[in-house]
Amino acid sequence: MATWRMGLQEEYLRAIAEGRKKIEGRLYDEKRQGIRPGDTIIFENRLMCVVKDVRVYSSFREMLEKEGIENVLPGVESIEEGVKVYRRFYSEEKEKKYGVAAIEVEPVAWMGNHLNDSQPKS
């Protein structure tokens, strides 16, 4: 079993920790091709998750349609908006070259600050 380290935007880190985001979408490039069920992913050196499954799609659109946008990008209203989110990180050329990985994750532990510690004080 391997351990992977990945960056992740704060809103999606929280969504995984809270169980609202079950799928992390990534380009299925050389790095992600090695990820297997049972592996561990550590997001932002703070949240440890176990990989439940990895499913491969030809495009982000197909992934969002098959996995359900609410499981991949909670809070994003449409498939079109979801594709735009991924376009900020990955070009259409790379998407066509590598395909897309839907990495099903389950949060298991906080490693750094607890979720509530980073919230603004009221």
PDB file of C-alpha atoms in Angstrom:
ATOM      1  CA  MET A   1       0.000   0.000   0.000  1.00  0.00           C
ATOM      2  CA  ALA A   2       1.339   3.387  -1.013  1.00  0.00           C
ATOM      3  CA  THR A   3       0.904   6.826   0.519  1.00  0.00           C
ATOM      4  CA  TRP A   4       0.277   9.799  -1.782  1.00  0.00           C
ATOM      5  CA  ARG A   5       0.389  13.518  -0.970  1.00  0.00           C
ATOM      6  CA  MET A   6      -1.860  15.940  -2.810  1.00  0.00           C
ATOM      7  CA  GLY A   7      -2.851  19.554  -2.624  1.00  0.00           C
ATOM      8  CA  LEU A   8      -6.517  20.484  -2.342  1.00  0.00           C
ATOM      9  CA  GLN A   9      -8.515  23.690  -2.037  1.00  0.00           C
ATOM     10  CA  GLU A  10      -9.779  24.368   1.485  1.00  0.00           C
ATOM     11  CA  GLU A  11     -13.475  24.164   0.590  1.00  0.00           C
ATOM     12  CA  TYR A  12     -13.016  20.677  -0.877  1.00  0.00           C
ATOM     13  CA  LEU A  13     -10.776  19.546   1.981  1.00  0.00           C
ATOM     14  CA  ARG A  14     -13.608  20.413   4.375  1.00  0.00           C
ATOM     15  CA  ALA A  15     -16.193  18.736   2.144  1.00  0.00           C
ATOM     16  CA  ILE A  16     -14.231  15.458   2.190  1.00  0.00           C
ATOM     17  CA  ALA A  17     -13.764  15.657   5.967  1.00  0.00           C
ATOM     18  CA  GLU A  18     -17.494  16.266   6.433  1.00  0.00           C
ATOM     19  CA  GLY A  19     -18.442  13.393   4.104  1.00  0.00           C
ATOM     20  CA  ARG A  20     -20.044  15.657   1.488  1.00  0.00           C
ATOM     21  CA  LYS A  21     -17.349  15.026  -1.154  1.00  0.00           C
ATOM     22  CA  LYS A  22     -16.698  11.358  -1.852  1.00  0.00           C
ATOM     23  CA  ILE A  23     -14.833  11.593  -5.165  1.00  0.00           C
ATOM     24  CA  GLU A  24     -11.623  13.477  -5.926  1.00  0.00           C
ATOM     25  CA  GLY A  25     -11.265  14.093  -9.656  1.00  0.00           C
ATOM     26  CA  ARG A  26      -7.750  14.256 -11.098  1.00  0.00           C
ATOM     27  CA  LEU A  27      -6.016  13.907 -14.419  1.00  0.00           C
ATOM     28  CA  TYR A  28      -5.138  10.206 -14.908  1.00  0.00           C
ATOM     29  CA  ASP A  29      -1.497  11.015 -15.652  1.00  0.00           C
ATOM     30  CA  GLU A  30       1.557   8.911 -14.783  1.00  0.00           C
ATOM     31  CA  LYS A  31       1.406   9.872 -11.101  1.00  0.00           C
ATOM     32  CA  ARG A  32      -2.276   8.997 -10.616  1.00  0.00           C
ATOM     33  CA  GLN A  33      -2.014   5.761 -12.606  1.00  0.00           C
ATOM     34  CA  GLY A  34      -0.225   4.248  -9.611  1.00  0.00           C
ATOM     35  CA  ILE A  35      -3.035   4.919  -7.113  1.00  0.00           C
ATOM     36  CA  ARG A  36      -4.803   1.748  -5.975  1.00  0.00           C
ATOM     37  CA  PRO A  37      -7.668   0.888  -3.612  1.00  0.00           C
ATOM     38  CA  GLY A  38      -6.280   0.575  -0.091  1.00  0.00           C
ATOM     39  CA  ASP A  39      -3.665   3.298  -0.644  1.00  0.00           C
ATOM     40  CA  THR A  40      -3.597   6.386   1.555  1.00  0.00           C
ATOM     41  CA  ILE A  41      -3.847   9.973   0.335  1.00  0.00           C
ATOM     42  CA  ILE A  42      -2.791  12.821   2.600  1.00  0.00           C
ATOM     43  CA  PHE A  43      -4.366  16.091   1.476  1.00  0.00           C
ATOM     44  CA  GLU A  44      -2.543  19.315   2.403  1.00  0.00           C
ATOM     45  CA  ASN A  45      -0.546  17.424   5.082  1.00  0.00           C
ATOM     46  CA  ARG A  46      -3.740  17.600   7.164  1.00  0.00           C
ATOM     47  CA  LEU A  47      -6.375  15.070   6.130  1.00  0.00           C
ATOM     48  CA  MET A  48      -5.638  11.362   5.737  1.00  0.00           C
ATOM     49  CA  CYS A  49      -7.981   9.379   3.498  1.00  0.00           C
ATOM     50  CA  VAL A  50      -8.091   5.794   2.341  1.00  0.00           C
ATOM     51  CA  VAL A  51      -8.682   5.104  -1.360  1.00  0.00           C
ATOM     52  CA  LYS A  52     -11.814   2.988  -1.798  1.00  0.00           C
ATOM     53  CA  ASP A  53     -11.721   2.791  -5.603  1.00  0.00           C
ATOM     54  CA  VAL A  54     -10.294   4.435  -8.726  1.00  0.00           C
ATOM     55  CA  ARG A  55     -12.500   4.698 -11.816  1.00  0.00           C
ATOM     56  CA  VAL A  56     -11.203   6.050 -15.127  1.00  0.00           C
ATOM     57  CA  TYR A  57     -13.170   8.183 -17.589  1.00  0.00           C
ATOM     58  CA  SER A  58     -12.365   9.804 -20.916  1.00  0.00           C
ATOM     59  CA  SER A  59     -13.315  13.313 -19.743  1.00  0.00           C
ATOM     60  CA  PHE A  60     -14.229  15.417 -16.727  1.00  0.00           C
ATOM     61  CA  ARG A  61     -17.727  15.791 -18.190  1.00  0.00           C
ATOM     62  CA  GLU A  62     -18.199  12.007 -18.306  1.00  0.00           C
ATOM     63  CA  MET A  63     -16.842  11.652 -14.753  1.00  0.00           C
ATOM     64  CA  LEU A  64     -19.201  14.326 -13.404  1.00  0.00           C
ATOM     65  CA  GLU A  65     -22.183  12.780 -15.196  1.00  0.00           C
ATOM     66  CA  LYS A  66     -21.458   9.207 -14.047  1.00  0.00           C
ATOM     67  CA  GLU A  67     -20.275   9.947 -10.491  1.00  0.00           C
ATOM     68  CA  GLY A  68     -22.806  12.712  -9.800  1.00  0.00           C
ATOM     69  CA  ILE A  69     -21.629  16.294  -9.510  1.00  0.00           C
ATOM     70  CA  GLU A  70     -22.767  16.432  -5.858  1.00  0.00           C
ATOM     71  CA  ASN A  71     -20.264  13.669  -4.985  1.00  0.00           C
ATOM     72  CA  VAL A  72     -17.373  15.318  -6.837  1.00  0.00           C
ATOM     73  CA  LEU A  73     -17.898  19.080  -6.530  1.00  0.00           C
ATOM     74  CA  PRO A  74     -20.507  19.777  -3.833  1.00  0.00           C
ATOM     75  CA  GLY A  75     -21.985  23.234  -4.230  1.00  0.00           C
ATOM     76  CA  VAL A  76     -21.328  23.421  -7.975  1.00  0.00           C
ATOM     77  CA  GLU A  77     -24.677  23.740  -9.756  1.00  0.00           C
ATOM     78  CA  SER A  78     -24.104  22.231 -13.205  1.00  0.00           C
ATOM     79  CA  ILE A  79     -21.909  19.877 -15.194  1.00  0.00           C
ATOM     80  CA  GLU A  80     -20.764  22.849 -17.314  1.00  0.00           C
ATOM     81  CA  GLU A  81     -19.657  24.746 -14.192  1.00  0.00           C
ATOM     82  CA  GLY A  82     -17.889  21.612 -12.961  1.00  0.00           C
ATOM     83  CA  VAL A  83     -15.934  21.244 -16.196  1.00  0.00           C
ATOM     84  CA  LYS A  84     -14.857  24.901 -15.845  1.00  0.00           C
ATOM     85  CA  VAL A  85     -13.535  24.163 -12.339  1.00  0.00           C
ATOM     86  CA  TYR A  86     -11.262  21.439 -13.744  1.00  0.00           C
ATOM     87  CA  ARG A  87     -10.214  23.612 -16.707  1.00  0.00           C
ATOM     88  CA  ARG A  88      -8.501  25.953 -14.235  1.00  0.00           C
ATOM     89  CA  PHE A  89      -6.101  23.092 -13.437  1.00  0.00           C
ATOM     90  CA  TYR A  90      -5.978  20.855 -16.518  1.00  0.00           C
ATOM     91  CA  SER A  91      -6.038  21.652 -20.241  1.00  0.00           C
ATOM     92  CA  GLU A  92      -8.367  19.908 -22.666  1.00  0.00           C
ATOM     93  CA  GLU A  93      -5.279  18.513 -24.429  1.00  0.00           C
ATOM     94  CA  LYS A  94      -4.036  16.792 -21.266  1.00  0.00           C
ATOM     95  CA  GLU A  95      -7.535  15.524 -20.497  1.00  0.00           C
ATOM     96  CA  LYS A  96      -7.672  13.888 -23.952  1.00  0.00           C
ATOM     97  CA  LYS A  97      -4.147  12.479 -23.612  1.00  0.00           C
ATOM     98  CA  TYR A  98      -4.497  10.919 -20.147  1.00  0.00           C
ATOM     99  CA  GLY A  99      -8.172  10.635 -19.310  1.00  0.00           C
ATOM    100  CA  VAL A 100      -9.579  11.353 -15.865  1.00  0.00           C
ATOM    101  CA  ALA A 101      -9.480   9.491 -12.542  1.00  0.00           C
ATOM    102  CA  ALA A 102     -12.412   9.498 -10.140  1.00  0.00           C
ATOM    103  CA  ILE A 103     -10.684   8.629  -6.870  1.00  0.00           C
ATOM    104  CA  GLU A 104     -13.211   7.493  -4.269  1.00  0.00           C
ATOM    105  CA  VAL A 105     -11.912   8.479  -0.835  1.00  0.00           C
ATOM    106  CA  GLU A 106     -12.951   8.001   2.770  1.00  0.00           C
ATOM    107  CA  PRO A 107     -11.576  10.338   5.458  1.00  0.00           C
ATOM    108  CA  VAL A 108      -9.896   8.529   8.342  1.00  0.00           C
ATOM    109  CA  ALA A 109      -7.906  11.092  10.364  1.00  0.00           C
ATOM    110  CA  TRP A 110      -6.940  14.736  10.791  1.00  0.00           C
ATOM    111  CA  MET A 111      -3.184  15.079  11.058  1.00  0.00           C
ATOM    112  CA  GLY A 112      -2.769  18.795  11.686  1.00  0.00           C
ATOM    113  CA  ASN A 113      -5.156  21.422  12.907  1.00  0.00           C
ATOM    114  CA  HIS A 114      -8.632  20.151  13.616  1.00  0.00           C
ATOM    115  CA  LEU A 115     -11.281  21.375  11.195  1.00  0.00           C
ATOM    116  CA  ASN A 116     -12.812  23.742  13.771  1.00  0.00           C
ATOM    117  CA  ASP A 117      -9.414  25.254  14.653  1.00  0.00           C
ATOM    118  CA  SER A 118      -9.118  26.907  11.252  1.00  0.00           C
ATOM    119  CA  GLN A 119     -12.594  28.446  11.203  1.00  0.00           C
ATOM    120  CA  PRO A 120     -12.919  32.160  11.862  1.00  0.00           C
ATOM    121  CA  LYS A 121     -13.886  33.100  15.393  1.00  0.00           C
ATOM    122  CA  SER A 122     -17.247  34.849  15.740  1.00  0.00           C
TER     123      SER A 122
END
